[in-house]
Amino acid sequence: MILFGPRYKGLLDDIYEHGVLPQDFSIYLHHPSITDPSVAPAGKSTFYALIPVANQGKLPIDWETVGPVLEKRILDEVGRRLIPDIHDRIVTKFHYAPRDFALDLNAYLGSAFSLEPILTQSAWFRGHNRDDKVKNFYLVGAGTHPGAGIPGVVGSAKATARLMVDDLR
Ligand SMILES: Cc1cc2nc3c(=O)[nH]c(=O)nc-3n(C[C@H](O)[C@H](O)[C@H](O)COP(=O)(O)OP(=O)(O)OC[C@H]3O[C@@H](n4cnc5c(N)ncnc54)[C@H](O)[C@@H]3O)c2cc1C
């Protein structure tokens, strides 16, 4: 479910062009315990609320300071629009920002989706699954052909495995 904010193009321009932290949000809400009860204790739920922000290259802010403030603003917004008593319902919470993507997952500039899917970095222009120059060097995952997202990543794994098997033959 998405809680759309008041702006669309202006919001994307703030994130991708201007590299500023937007004042308004479009929030992607996910409630995984509906389909997989094992991700929460009995009688409880697991939620996340996601907002897009610029990577650390475009927006080099101190996430240790900004993270908790932004977390509260997002929860306030969900409370205002959807779940009025959300603050009282929360048993435990954490937030995950570009700094965490960089430190925990080794993601370049804390980017959550690998290479930006602009035309010159999409489809054939993305990293090839078999390296063009180095023999026996194969690449897989969001930064490679065909691209980010679970279906794309699984597709790239299949393509890479097929190339490796072909080369072994
Ligand atoms: C919040 C969020 C929501 C998303 N929602 C969706 C969605 O609804 N649908 C969808 O299709 N996609 C979604 N995606 C995108 C999708 O999750 C990613 O495209 C996908 O997980 C990328 O898979 P990957 O295997 O390339 O990389 P990752 O899943 O990031 O795996 C890379 C792994 O490599 C490890 N690693 C890094 N460096 C090293 C090293 N030097 N040595 C050993 N290990 C290392 C990392 O720790 C990590 O475990 C979402 C992404 C985010 C961040």
mmCIF file with all atom_site columns, C-alpha atoms and ligand atoms in Angstrom:
data_model
loop_
_atom_site.group_PDB
_atom_site.id
_atom_site.type_symbol
_atom_site.label_atom_id
_atom_site.label_alt_id
_atom_site.label_comp_id
_atom_site.label_asym_id
_atom_site.label_entity_id
_atom_site.label_seq_id
_atom_site.pdbx_PDB_ins_code
_atom_site.Cartn_x
_atom_site.Cartn_y
_atom_site.Cartn_z
_atom_site.occupancy
_atom_site.B_iso_or_equiv
_atom_site.pdbx_formal_charge
_atom_site.auth_seq_id
_atom_site.auth_comp_id
_atom_site.auth_asym_id
_atom_site.auth_atom_id
_atom_site.pdbx_PDB_model_num
ATOM   1   C CA  . MET A 1 1   ? 0.000  0.000   0.000   1.00 0.00 ? 1   MET A CA  1
ATOM   2   C CA  . ILE A 1 2   ? 1.259  3.472   -0.778  1.00 0.00 ? 2   ILE A CA  1
ATOM   3   C CA  . LEU A 1 3   ? 0.262  6.641   1.042   1.00 0.00 ? 3   LEU A CA  1
ATOM   4   C CA  . PHE A 1 4   ? 0.797  9.215   -1.690  1.00 0.00 ? 4   PHE A CA  1
ATOM   5   C CA  . GLY A 1 5   ? 1.973  12.653  -0.646  1.00 0.00 ? 5   GLY A CA  1
ATOM   6   C CA  . PRO A 1 6   ? 0.856  15.964  -2.167  1.00 0.00 ? 6   PRO A CA  1
ATOM   7   C CA  . ARG A 1 7   ? 3.600  16.082  -4.856  1.00 0.00 ? 7   ARG A CA  1
ATOM   8   C CA  . TYR A 1 8   ? 4.886  13.640  -7.488  1.00 0.00 ? 8   TYR A CA  1
ATOM   9   C CA  . LYS A 1 9   ? 7.366  15.213  -9.931  1.00 0.00 ? 9   LYS A CA  1
ATOM   10  C CA  . GLY A 1 10  ? 8.567  17.787  -7.385  1.00 0.00 ? 10  GLY A CA  1
ATOM   11  C CA  . LEU A 1 11  ? 9.210  15.012  -4.861  1.00 0.00 ? 11  LEU A CA  1
ATOM   12  C CA  . LEU A 1 12  ? 11.228 12.950  -7.362  1.00 0.00 ? 12  LEU A CA  1
ATOM   13  C CA  . ASP A 1 13  ? 13.177 16.064  -8.427  1.00 0.00 ? 13  ASP A CA  1
ATOM   14  C CA  . ASP A 1 14  ? 14.040 16.775  -4.776  1.00 0.00 ? 14  ASP A CA  1
ATOM   15  C CA  . ILE A 1 15  ? 15.393 13.232  -4.396  1.00 0.00 ? 15  ILE A CA  1
ATOM   16  C CA  . TYR A 1 16  ? 17.095 12.590  -7.738  1.00 0.00 ? 16  TYR A CA  1
ATOM   17  C CA  . GLU A 1 17  ? 18.017 16.091  -8.968  1.00 0.00 ? 17  GLU A CA  1
ATOM   18  C CA  . HIS A 1 18  ? 18.393 18.414  -5.984  1.00 0.00 ? 18  HIS A CA  1
ATOM   19  C CA  . GLY A 1 19  ? 19.553 15.862  -3.406  1.00 0.00 ? 19  GLY A CA  1
ATOM   20  C CA  . VAL A 1 20  ? 17.566 17.342  -0.540  1.00 0.00 ? 20  VAL A CA  1
ATOM   21  C CA  . LEU A 1 21  ? 15.503 15.686  2.154   1.00 0.00 ? 21  LEU A CA  1
ATOM   22  C CA  . PRO A 1 22  ? 11.879 16.308  1.107   1.00 0.00 ? 22  PRO A CA  1
ATOM   23  C CA  . GLN A 1 23  ? 9.456  17.937  3.520   1.00 0.00 ? 23  GLN A CA  1
ATOM   24  C CA  . ASP A 1 24  ? 6.596  15.707  2.293   1.00 0.00 ? 24  ASP A CA  1
ATOM   25  C CA  . PHE A 1 25  ? 6.556  11.958  1.707   1.00 0.00 ? 25  PHE A CA  1
ATOM   26  C CA  . SER A 1 26  ? 5.071  9.204   -0.373  1.00 0.00 ? 26  SER A CA  1
ATOM   27  C CA  . ILE A 1 27  ? 5.223  6.210   1.975   1.00 0.00 ? 27  ILE A CA  1
ATOM   28  C CA  . TYR A 1 28  ? 5.310  2.559   0.905   1.00 0.00 ? 28  TYR A CA  1
ATOM   29  C CA  . LEU A 1 29  ? 3.715  0.486   3.690   1.00 0.00 ? 29  LEU A CA  1
ATOM   30  C CA  . HIS A 1 30  ? 4.380  -3.222  3.961   1.00 0.00 ? 30  HIS A CA  1
ATOM   31  C CA  . HIS A 1 31  ? 2.716  -5.651  6.397   1.00 0.00 ? 31  HIS A CA  1
ATOM   32  C CA  . PRO A 1 32  ? 4.565  -8.928  5.852   1.00 0.00 ? 32  PRO A CA  1
ATOM   33  C CA  . SER A 1 33  ? 3.068  -10.780 8.845   1.00 0.00 ? 33  SER A CA  1
ATOM   34  C CA  . ILE A 1 34  ? -0.260 -10.941 6.955   1.00 0.00 ? 34  ILE A CA  1
ATOM   35  C CA  . THR A 1 35  ? 1.200  -13.442 4.484   1.00 0.00 ? 35  THR A CA  1
ATOM   36  C CA  . ASP A 1 36  ? 3.937  -14.865 6.738   1.00 0.00 ? 36  ASP A CA  1
ATOM   37  C CA  . PRO A 1 37  ? 2.852  -15.004 10.429  1.00 0.00 ? 37  PRO A CA  1
ATOM   38  C CA  . SER A 1 38  ? 6.255  -16.428 11.376  1.00 0.00 ? 38  SER A CA  1
ATOM   39  C CA  . VAL A 1 39  ? 7.812  -12.930 11.126  1.00 0.00 ? 39  VAL A CA  1
ATOM   40  C CA  . ALA A 1 40  ? 5.985  -11.716 14.282  1.00 0.00 ? 40  ALA A CA  1
ATOM   41  C CA  . PRO A 1 41  ? 5.177  -13.190 17.716  1.00 0.00 ? 41  PRO A CA  1
ATOM   42  C CA  . ALA A 1 42  ? 1.630  -14.586 18.108  1.00 0.00 ? 42  ALA A CA  1
ATOM   43  C CA  . GLY A 1 43  ? -0.956 -11.798 18.225  1.00 0.00 ? 43  GLY A CA  1
ATOM   44  C CA  . LYS A 1 44  ? 1.508  -9.186  16.959  1.00 0.00 ? 44  LYS A CA  1
ATOM   45  C CA  . SER A 1 45  ? 2.346  -7.736  13.535  1.00 0.00 ? 45  SER A CA  1
ATOM   46  C CA  . THR A 1 46  ? 5.411  -6.619  11.639  1.00 0.00 ? 46  THR A CA  1
ATOM   47  C CA  . PHE A 1 47  ? 5.265  -3.471  9.519   1.00 0.00 ? 47  PHE A CA  1
ATOM   48  C CA  . TYR A 1 48  ? 7.621  -1.309  7.613   1.00 0.00 ? 48  TYR A CA  1
ATOM   49  C CA  . ALA A 1 49  ? 7.233  2.155   6.175   1.00 0.00 ? 49  ALA A CA  1
ATOM   50  C CA  . LEU A 1 50  ? 9.602  3.059   3.360   1.00 0.00 ? 50  LEU A CA  1
ATOM   51  C CA  . ILE A 1 51  ? 10.360 6.475   1.894   1.00 0.00 ? 51  ILE A CA  1
ATOM   52  C CA  . PRO A 1 52  ? 12.825 7.076   -0.947  1.00 0.00 ? 52  PRO A CA  1
ATOM   53  C CA  . VAL A 1 53  ? 15.778 9.348   -0.172  1.00 0.00 ? 53  VAL A CA  1
ATOM   54  C CA  . ALA A 1 54  ? 18.904 10.304  -2.119  1.00 0.00 ? 54  ALA A CA  1
ATOM   55  C CA  . ASN A 1 55  ? 22.066 8.241   -1.730  1.00 0.00 ? 55  ASN A CA  1
ATOM   56  C CA  . GLN A 1 56  ? 25.024 9.519   0.290   1.00 0.00 ? 56  GLN A CA  1
ATOM   57  C CA  . GLY A 1 57  ? 26.679 10.903  -2.848  1.00 0.00 ? 57  GLY A CA  1
ATOM   58  C CA  . LYS A 1 58  ? 23.784 13.279  -3.521  1.00 0.00 ? 58  LYS A CA  1
ATOM   59  C CA  . LEU A 1 59  ? 22.819 13.837  0.120   1.00 0.00 ? 59  LEU A CA  1
ATOM   60  C CA  . PRO A 1 60  ? 25.835 13.527  2.435   1.00 0.00 ? 60  PRO A CA  1
ATOM   61  C CA  . ILE A 1 61  ? 24.022 14.133  5.724   1.00 0.00 ? 61  ILE A CA  1
ATOM   62  C CA  . ASP A 1 62  ? 24.683 12.735  9.194   1.00 0.00 ? 62  ASP A CA  1
ATOM   63  C CA  . TRP A 1 63  ? 22.176 9.886   9.252   1.00 0.00 ? 63  TRP A CA  1
ATOM   64  C CA  . GLU A 1 64  ? 22.925 9.116   12.903  1.00 0.00 ? 64  GLU A CA  1
ATOM   65  C CA  . THR A 1 65  ? 21.349 12.471  13.764  1.00 0.00 ? 65  THR A CA  1
ATOM   66  C CA  . VAL A 1 66  ? 18.763 12.735  10.976  1.00 0.00 ? 66  VAL A CA  1
ATOM   67  C CA  . GLY A 1 67  ? 17.582 9.078   11.103  1.00 0.00 ? 67  GLY A CA  1
ATOM   68  C CA  . PRO A 1 68  ? 15.677 9.215   14.418  1.00 0.00 ? 68  PRO A CA  1
ATOM   69  C CA  . VAL A 1 69  ? 14.114 12.585  13.505  1.00 0.00 ? 69  VAL A CA  1
ATOM   70  C CA  . LEU A 1 70  ? 12.938 11.287  10.128  1.00 0.00 ? 70  LEU A CA  1
ATOM   71  C CA  . GLU A 1 71  ? 11.673 8.059   11.685  1.00 0.00 ? 71  GLU A CA  1
ATOM   72  C CA  . LYS A 1 72  ? 9.446  10.086  14.031  1.00 0.00 ? 72  LYS A CA  1
ATOM   73  C CA  . ARG A 1 73  ? 8.182  12.297  11.182  1.00 0.00 ? 73  ARG A CA  1
ATOM   74  C CA  . ILE A 1 74  ? 7.241  9.230   9.119   1.00 0.00 ? 74  ILE A CA  1
ATOM   75  C CA  . LEU A 1 75  ? 5.455  7.557   12.027  1.00 0.00 ? 75  LEU A CA  1
ATOM   76  C CA  . ASP A 1 76  ? 3.651  10.834  12.783  1.00 0.00 ? 76  ASP A CA  1
ATOM   77  C CA  . GLU A 1 77  ? 2.479  10.959  9.154   1.00 0.00 ? 77  GLU A CA  1
ATOM   78  C CA  . VAL A 1 78  ? 1.256  7.324   9.246   1.00 0.00 ? 78  VAL A CA  1
ATOM   79  C CA  . GLY A 1 79  ? -0.482 8.187   12.531  1.00 0.00 ? 79  GLY A CA  1
ATOM   80  C CA  . ARG A 1 80  ? -2.095 11.298  11.042  1.00 0.00 ? 80  ARG A CA  1
ATOM   81  C CA  . ARG A 1 81  ? -3.371 9.516   7.935   1.00 0.00 ? 81  ARG A CA  1
ATOM   82  C CA  . LEU A 1 82  ? -3.899 5.859   8.819   1.00 0.00 ? 82  LEU A CA  1
ATOM   83  C CA  . ILE A 1 83  ? -3.243 4.527   12.339  1.00 0.00 ? 83  ILE A CA  1
ATOM   84  C CA  . PRO A 1 84  ? -3.951 7.281   14.901  1.00 0.00 ? 84  PRO A CA  1
ATOM   85  C CA  . ASP A 1 85  ? -2.508 5.437   17.913  1.00 0.00 ? 85  ASP A CA  1
ATOM   86  C CA  . ILE A 1 86  ? 0.522  4.053   16.096  1.00 0.00 ? 86  ILE A CA  1
ATOM   87  C CA  . HIS A 1 87  ? 3.059  5.344   18.639  1.00 0.00 ? 87  HIS A CA  1
ATOM   88  C CA  . ASP A 1 88  ? 1.264  3.515   21.471  1.00 0.00 ? 88  ASP A CA  1
ATOM   89  C CA  . ARG A 1 89  ? 1.020  0.271   19.504  1.00 0.00 ? 89  ARG A CA  1
ATOM   90  C CA  . ILE A 1 90  ? 4.705  -0.115  18.727  1.00 0.00 ? 90  ILE A CA  1
ATOM   91  C CA  . VAL A 1 91  ? 6.532  -2.697  20.858  1.00 0.00 ? 91  VAL A CA  1
ATOM   92  C CA  . THR A 1 92  ? 9.896  -2.418  19.151  1.00 0.00 ? 92  THR A CA  1
ATOM   93  C CA  . LYS A 1 93  ? 11.216 -0.524  16.130  1.00 0.00 ? 93  LYS A CA  1
ATOM   94  C CA  . PHE A 1 94  ? 14.332 0.348   14.180  1.00 0.00 ? 94  PHE A CA  1
ATOM   95  C CA  . HIS A 1 95  ? 15.148 2.391   11.103  1.00 0.00 ? 95  HIS A CA  1
ATOM   96  C CA  . TYR A 1 96  ? 17.554 1.695   8.273   1.00 0.00 ? 96  TYR A CA  1
ATOM   97  C CA  . ALA A 1 97  ? 19.114 4.538   6.296   1.00 0.00 ? 97  ALA A CA  1
ATOM   98  C CA  . PRO A 1 98  ? 21.674 4.863   3.461   1.00 0.00 ? 98  PRO A CA  1
ATOM   99  C CA  . ARG A 1 99  ? 24.464 4.848   6.078   1.00 0.00 ? 99  ARG A CA  1
ATOM   100 C CA  . ASP A 1 100 ? 23.311 1.376   7.196   1.00 0.00 ? 100 ASP A CA  1
ATOM   101 C CA  . PHE A 1 101 ? 23.143 0.104   3.601   1.00 0.00 ? 101 PHE A CA  1
ATOM   102 C CA  . ALA A 1 102 ? 26.751 1.264   3.195   1.00 0.00 ? 102 ALA A CA  1
ATOM   103 C CA  . LEU A 1 103 ? 28.099 -0.081  6.506   1.00 0.00 ? 103 LEU A CA  1
ATOM   104 C CA  . ASP A 1 104 ? 26.104 -3.339  6.816   1.00 0.00 ? 104 ASP A CA  1
ATOM   105 C CA  . LEU A 1 105 ? 25.732 -4.351  3.174   1.00 0.00 ? 105 LEU A CA  1
ATOM   106 C CA  . ASN A 1 106 ? 28.724 -2.678  1.557   1.00 0.00 ? 106 ASN A CA  1
ATOM   107 C CA  . ALA A 1 107 ? 26.326 -0.833  -0.777  1.00 0.00 ? 107 ALA A CA  1
ATOM   108 C CA  . TYR A 1 108 ? 28.089 1.920   -2.775  1.00 0.00 ? 108 TYR A CA  1
ATOM   109 C CA  . LEU A 1 109 ? 27.075 5.358   -1.382  1.00 0.00 ? 109 LEU A CA  1
ATOM   110 C CA  . GLY A 1 110 ? 24.409 3.537   0.647   1.00 0.00 ? 110 GLY A CA  1
ATOM   111 C CA  . SER A 1 111 ? 22.326 3.023   -2.472  1.00 0.00 ? 111 SER A CA  1
ATOM   112 C CA  . ALA A 1 112 ? 19.558 0.468   -1.839  1.00 0.00 ? 112 ALA A CA  1
ATOM   113 C CA  . PHE A 1 113 ? 18.910 -0.425  -5.493  1.00 0.00 ? 113 PHE A CA  1
ATOM   114 C CA  . SER A 1 114 ? 22.405 -0.605  -7.003  1.00 0.00 ? 114 SER A CA  1
ATOM   115 C CA  . LEU A 1 115 ? 22.966 1.305   -10.279 1.00 0.00 ? 115 LEU A CA  1
ATOM   116 C CA  . GLU A 1 116 ? 20.327 3.896   -11.090 1.00 0.00 ? 116 GLU A CA  1
ATOM   117 C CA  . PRO A 1 117 ? 18.150 2.420   -13.874 1.00 0.00 ? 117 PRO A CA  1
ATOM   118 C CA  . ILE A 1 118 ? 18.672 5.246   -16.358 1.00 0.00 ? 118 ILE A CA  1
ATOM   119 C CA  . LEU A 1 119 ? 18.825 4.344   -20.064 1.00 0.00 ? 119 LEU A CA  1
ATOM   120 C CA  . THR A 1 120 ? 22.626 4.134   -20.210 1.00 0.00 ? 120 THR A CA  1
ATOM   121 C CA  . GLN A 1 121 ? 22.690 1.778   -17.207 1.00 0.00 ? 121 GLN A CA  1
ATOM   122 C CA  . SER A 1 122 ? 19.742 -0.458  -18.149 1.00 0.00 ? 122 SER A CA  1
ATOM   123 C CA  . ALA A 1 123 ? 19.268 -3.714  -20.060 1.00 0.00 ? 123 ALA A CA  1
ATOM   124 C CA  . TRP A 1 124 ? 22.350 -4.421  -22.227 1.00 0.00 ? 124 TRP A CA  1
ATOM   125 C CA  . PHE A 1 125 ? 24.124 -1.359  -20.775 1.00 0.00 ? 125 PHE A CA  1
ATOM   126 C CA  . ARG A 1 126 ? 24.008 -2.823  -17.253 1.00 0.00 ? 126 ARG A CA  1
ATOM   127 C CA  . GLY A 1 127 ? 26.861 -5.033  -16.025 1.00 0.00 ? 127 GLY A CA  1
ATOM   128 C CA  . HIS A 1 128 ? 26.986 -8.179  -18.166 1.00 0.00 ? 128 HIS A CA  1
ATOM   129 C CA  . ASN A 1 129 ? 26.542 -11.531 -16.429 1.00 0.00 ? 129 ASN A CA  1
ATOM   130 C CA  . ARG A 1 130 ? 29.726 -12.860 -18.040 1.00 0.00 ? 130 ARG A CA  1
ATOM   131 C CA  . ASP A 1 131 ? 32.542 -10.351 -17.991 1.00 0.00 ? 131 ASP A CA  1
ATOM   132 C CA  . ASP A 1 132 ? 33.529 -9.147  -21.460 1.00 0.00 ? 132 ASP A CA  1
ATOM   133 C CA  . LYS A 1 133 ? 37.278 -9.168  -20.742 1.00 0.00 ? 133 LYS A CA  1
ATOM   134 C CA  . VAL A 1 134 ? 38.171 -11.383 -17.789 1.00 0.00 ? 134 VAL A CA  1
ATOM   135 C CA  . LYS A 1 135 ? 37.759 -15.100 -18.474 1.00 0.00 ? 135 LYS A CA  1
ATOM   136 C CA  . ASN A 1 136 ? 35.767 -17.100 -15.895 1.00 0.00 ? 136 ASN A CA  1
ATOM   137 C CA  . PHE A 1 137 ? 34.492 -13.935 -14.192 1.00 0.00 ? 137 PHE A CA  1
ATOM   138 C CA  . TYR A 1 138 ? 30.706 -13.880 -13.733 1.00 0.00 ? 138 TYR A CA  1
ATOM   139 C CA  . LEU A 1 139 ? 28.446 -11.228 -12.212 1.00 0.00 ? 139 LEU A CA  1
ATOM   140 C CA  . VAL A 1 140 ? 25.022 -11.549 -10.655 1.00 0.00 ? 140 VAL A CA  1
ATOM   141 C CA  . GLY A 1 141 ? 22.504 -9.405  -8.743  1.00 0.00 ? 141 GLY A CA  1
ATOM   142 C CA  . ALA A 1 142 ? 20.846 -6.021  -8.848  1.00 0.00 ? 142 ALA A CA  1
ATOM   143 C CA  . GLY A 1 143 ? 23.693 -4.169  -10.602 1.00 0.00 ? 143 GLY A CA  1
ATOM   144 C CA  . THR A 1 144 ? 23.792 -6.608  -13.500 1.00 0.00 ? 144 THR A CA  1
ATOM   145 C CA  . HIS A 1 145 ? 21.568 -7.432  -16.428 1.00 0.00 ? 145 HIS A CA  1
ATOM   146 C CA  . PRO A 1 146 ? 18.502 -7.361  -16.266 1.00 0.00 ? 146 PRO A CA  1
ATOM   147 C CA  . GLY A 1 147 ? 18.378 -5.195  -13.109 1.00 0.00 ? 147 GLY A CA  1
ATOM   148 C CA  . ALA A 1 148 ? 17.193 -4.639  -9.542  1.00 0.00 ? 148 ALA A CA  1
ATOM   149 C CA  . GLY A 1 149 ? 14.122 -6.097  -7.844  1.00 0.00 ? 149 GLY A CA  1
ATOM   150 C CA  . ILE A 1 150 ? 13.602 -9.724  -6.849  1.00 0.00 ? 150 ILE A CA  1
ATOM   151 C CA  . PRO A 1 151 ? 12.294 -10.913 -10.273 1.00 0.00 ? 151 PRO A CA  1
ATOM   152 C CA  . GLY A 1 152 ? 15.237 -9.189  -12.013 1.00 0.00 ? 152 GLY A CA  1
ATOM   153 C CA  . VAL A 1 153 ? 17.786 -10.572 -9.561  1.00 0.00 ? 153 VAL A CA  1
ATOM   154 C CA  . VAL A 1 154 ? 16.420 -14.124 -9.844  1.00 0.00 ? 154 VAL A CA  1
ATOM   155 C CA  . GLY A 1 155 ? 16.462 -13.674 -13.630 1.00 0.00 ? 155 GLY A CA  1
ATOM   156 C CA  . SER A 1 156 ? 20.095 -12.561 -13.514 1.00 0.00 ? 156 SER A CA  1
ATOM   157 C CA  . ALA A 1 157 ? 20.988 -15.590 -11.340 1.00 0.00 ? 157 ALA A CA  1
ATOM   158 C CA  . LYS A 1 158 ? 19.407 -17.915 -13.906 1.00 0.00 ? 158 LYS A CA  1
ATOM   159 C CA  . ALA A 1 159 ? 21.159 -16.170 -16.800 1.00 0.00 ? 159 ALA A CA  1
ATOM   160 C CA  . THR A 1 160 ? 24.535 -16.264 -15.023 1.00 0.00 ? 160 THR A CA  1
ATOM   161 C CA  . ALA A 1 161 ? 24.155 -19.945 -14.081 1.00 0.00 ? 161 ALA A CA  1
ATOM   162 C CA  . ARG A 1 162 ? 23.271 -20.774 -17.697 1.00 0.00 ? 162 ARG A CA  1
ATOM   163 C CA  . LEU A 1 163 ? 26.364 -18.960 -18.979 1.00 0.00 ? 163 LEU A CA  1
ATOM   164 C CA  . MET A 1 164 ? 28.582 -20.802 -16.483 1.00 0.00 ? 164 MET A CA  1
ATOM   165 C CA  . VAL A 1 165 ? 27.135 -24.175 -17.465 1.00 0.00 ? 165 VAL A CA  1
ATOM   166 C CA  . ASP A 1 166 ? 27.569 -23.300 -21.165 1.00 0.00 ? 166 ASP A CA  1
ATOM   167 C CA  . ASP A 1 167 ? 31.220 -22.378 -20.531 1.00 0.00 ? 167 ASP A CA  1
ATOM   168 C CA  . LEU A 1 168 ? 31.858 -25.578 -18.577 1.00 0.00 ? 168 LEU A CA  1
ATOM   169 C CA  . ARG A 1 169 ? 30.539 -27.594 -21.495 1.00 0.00 ? 169 ARG A CA  1
HETATM 170 C C1  . LIG B 2 .   ? 13.502 -1.446  1.435   1.00 0.00 ? 1   LIG B C1  1
HETATM 171 C C2  . LIG B 2 .   ? 13.509 -2.209  0.127   1.00 0.00 ? 1   LIG B C2  1
HETATM 172 C C3  . LIG B 2 .   ? 12.334 -2.707  -0.379  1.00 0.00 ? 1   LIG B C3  1
HETATM 173 C C4  . LIG B 2 .   ? 12.348 -3.460  -1.549  1.00 0.00 ? 1   LIG B C4  1
HETATM 174 N N1  . LIG B 2 .   ? 11.159 -3.959  -2.001  1.00 0.00 ? 1   LIG B N1  1
HETATM 175 C C5  . LIG B 2 .   ? 11.160 -4.719  -3.098  1.00 0.00 ? 1   LIG B C5  1
HETATM 176 C C6  . LIG B 2 .   ? 9.940  -5.295  -3.563  1.00 0.00 ? 1   LIG B C6  1
HETATM 177 O O1  . LIG B 2 .   ? 8.862  -5.104  -2.980  1.00 0.00 ? 1   LIG B O1  1
HETATM 178 N N2  . LIG B 2 .   ? 9.986  -6.056  -4.685  1.00 0.00 ? 1   LIG B N2  1
HETATM 179 C C7  . LIG B 2 .   ? 11.151 -6.303  -5.347  1.00 0.00 ? 1   LIG B C7  1
HETATM 180 O O2  . LIG B 2 .   ? 11.137 -7.028  -6.349  1.00 0.00 ? 1   LIG B O2  1
HETATM 181 N N3  . LIG B 2 .   ? 12.328 -5.768  -4.938  1.00 0.00 ? 1   LIG B N3  1
HETATM 182 C C8  . LIG B 2 .   ? 12.363 -4.984  -3.840  1.00 0.00 ? 1   LIG B C8  1
HETATM 183 N N4  . LIG B 2 .   ? 13.539 -4.432  -3.400  1.00 0.00 ? 1   LIG B N4  1
HETATM 184 C C9  . LIG B 2 .   ? 14.772 -4.646  -4.218  1.00 0.00 ? 1   LIG B C9  1
HETATM 185 C C10 . LIG B 2 .   ? 15.407 -5.989  -3.946  1.00 0.00 ? 1   LIG B C10 1
HETATM 186 O O3  . LIG B 2 .   ? 15.382 -6.259  -2.534  1.00 0.00 ? 1   LIG B O3  1
HETATM 187 C C11 . LIG B 2 .   ? 16.869 -5.979  -4.437  1.00 0.00 ? 1   LIG B C11 1
HETATM 188 O O4  . LIG B 2 .   ? 16.898 -5.593  -5.813  1.00 0.00 ? 1   LIG B O4  1
HETATM 189 C C12 . LIG B 2 .   ? 17.525 -7.345  -4.292  1.00 0.00 ? 1   LIG B C12 1
HETATM 190 O O5  . LIG B 2 .   ? 17.474 -7.816  -2.949  1.00 0.00 ? 1   LIG B O5  1
HETATM 191 C C13 . LIG B 2 .   ? 18.990 -7.274  -4.716  1.00 0.00 ? 1   LIG B C13 1
HETATM 192 O O6  . LIG B 2 .   ? 19.535 -8.572  -4.602  1.00 0.00 ? 1   LIG B O6  1
HETATM 193 P P1  . LIG B 2 .   ? 21.096 -8.798  -4.682  1.00 0.00 ? 1   LIG B P1  1
HETATM 194 O O7  . LIG B 2 .   ? 21.298 -10.269 -4.463  1.00 0.00 ? 1   LIG B O7  1
HETATM 195 O O8  . LIG B 2 .   ? 21.648 -8.166  -5.925  1.00 0.00 ? 1   LIG B O8  1
HETATM 196 O O9  . LIG B 2 .   ? 21.719 -7.941  -3.493  1.00 0.00 ? 1   LIG B O9  1
HETATM 197 P P2  . LIG B 2 .   ? 21.484 -8.060  -1.930  1.00 0.00 ? 1   LIG B P2  1
HETATM 198 O O10 . LIG B 2 .   ? 20.163 -8.697  -1.599  1.00 0.00 ? 1   LIG B O10 1
HETATM 199 O O11 . LIG B 2 .   ? 21.783 -6.681  -1.403  1.00 0.00 ? 1   LIG B O11 1
HETATM 200 O O12 . LIG B 2 .   ? 22.624 -9.079  -1.480  1.00 0.00 ? 1   LIG B O12 1
HETATM 201 C C14 . LIG B 2 .   ? 23.987 -8.731  -1.519  1.00 0.00 ? 1   LIG B C14 1
HETATM 202 C C15 . LIG B 2 .   ? 24.646 -9.441  -0.345  1.00 0.00 ? 1   LIG B C15 1
HETATM 203 O O13 . LIG B 2 .   ? 26.062 -9.331  -0.472  1.00 0.00 ? 1   LIG B O13 1
HETATM 204 C C16 . LIG B 2 .   ? 26.610 -9.097  0.796   1.00 0.00 ? 1   LIG B C16 1
HETATM 205 N N5  . LIG B 2 .   ? 27.945 -8.512  0.613   1.00 0.00 ? 1   LIG B N5  1
HETATM 206 C C17 . LIG B 2 .   ? 28.271 -7.235  0.269   1.00 0.00 ? 1   LIG B C17 1
HETATM 207 N N6  . LIG B 2 .   ? 29.611 -7.121  0.187   1.00 0.00 ? 1   LIG B N6  1
HETATM 208 C C18 . LIG B 2 .   ? 30.133 -8.333  0.483   1.00 0.00 ? 1   LIG B C18 1
HETATM 209 C C19 . LIG B 2 .   ? 31.475 -8.848  0.562   1.00 0.00 ? 1   LIG B C19 1
HETATM 210 N N7  . LIG B 2 .   ? 32.535 -8.088  0.283   1.00 0.00 ? 1   LIG B N7  1
HETATM 211 N N8  . LIG B 2 .   ? 31.633 -10.145 0.895   1.00 0.00 ? 1   LIG B N8  1
HETATM 212 C C20 . LIG B 2 .   ? 30.556 -10.944 1.147   1.00 0.00 ? 1   LIG B C20 1
HETATM 213 N N9  . LIG B 2 .   ? 29.270 -10.519 1.079   1.00 0.00 ? 1   LIG B N9  1
HETATM 214 C C21 . LIG B 2 .   ? 29.070 -9.231  0.752   1.00 0.00 ? 1   LIG B C21 1
HETATM 215 C C22 . LIG B 2 .   ? 25.627 -8.160  1.453   1.00 0.00 ? 1   LIG B C22 1
HETATM 216 O O14 . LIG B 2 .   ? 25.776 -8.175  2.849   1.00 0.00 ? 1   LIG B O14 1
HETATM 217 C C23 . LIG B 2 .   ? 24.282 -8.792  1.002   1.00 0.00 ? 1   LIG B C23 1
HETATM 218 O O15 . LIG B 2 .   ? 23.839 -9.792  1.888   1.00 0.00 ? 1   LIG B O15 1
HETATM 219 C C24 . LIG B 2 .   ? 13.567 -3.689  -2.240  1.00 0.00 ? 1   LIG B C24 1
HETATM 220 C C25 . LIG B 2 .   ? 14.765 -3.178  -1.718  1.00 0.00 ? 1   LIG B C25 1
HETATM 221 C C26 . LIG B 2 .   ? 14.738 -2.439  -0.542  1.00 0.00 ? 1   LIG B C26 1
HETATM 222 C C27 . LIG B 2 .   ? 16.035 -1.914  -0.012  1.00 0.00 ? 1   LIG B C27 1
#
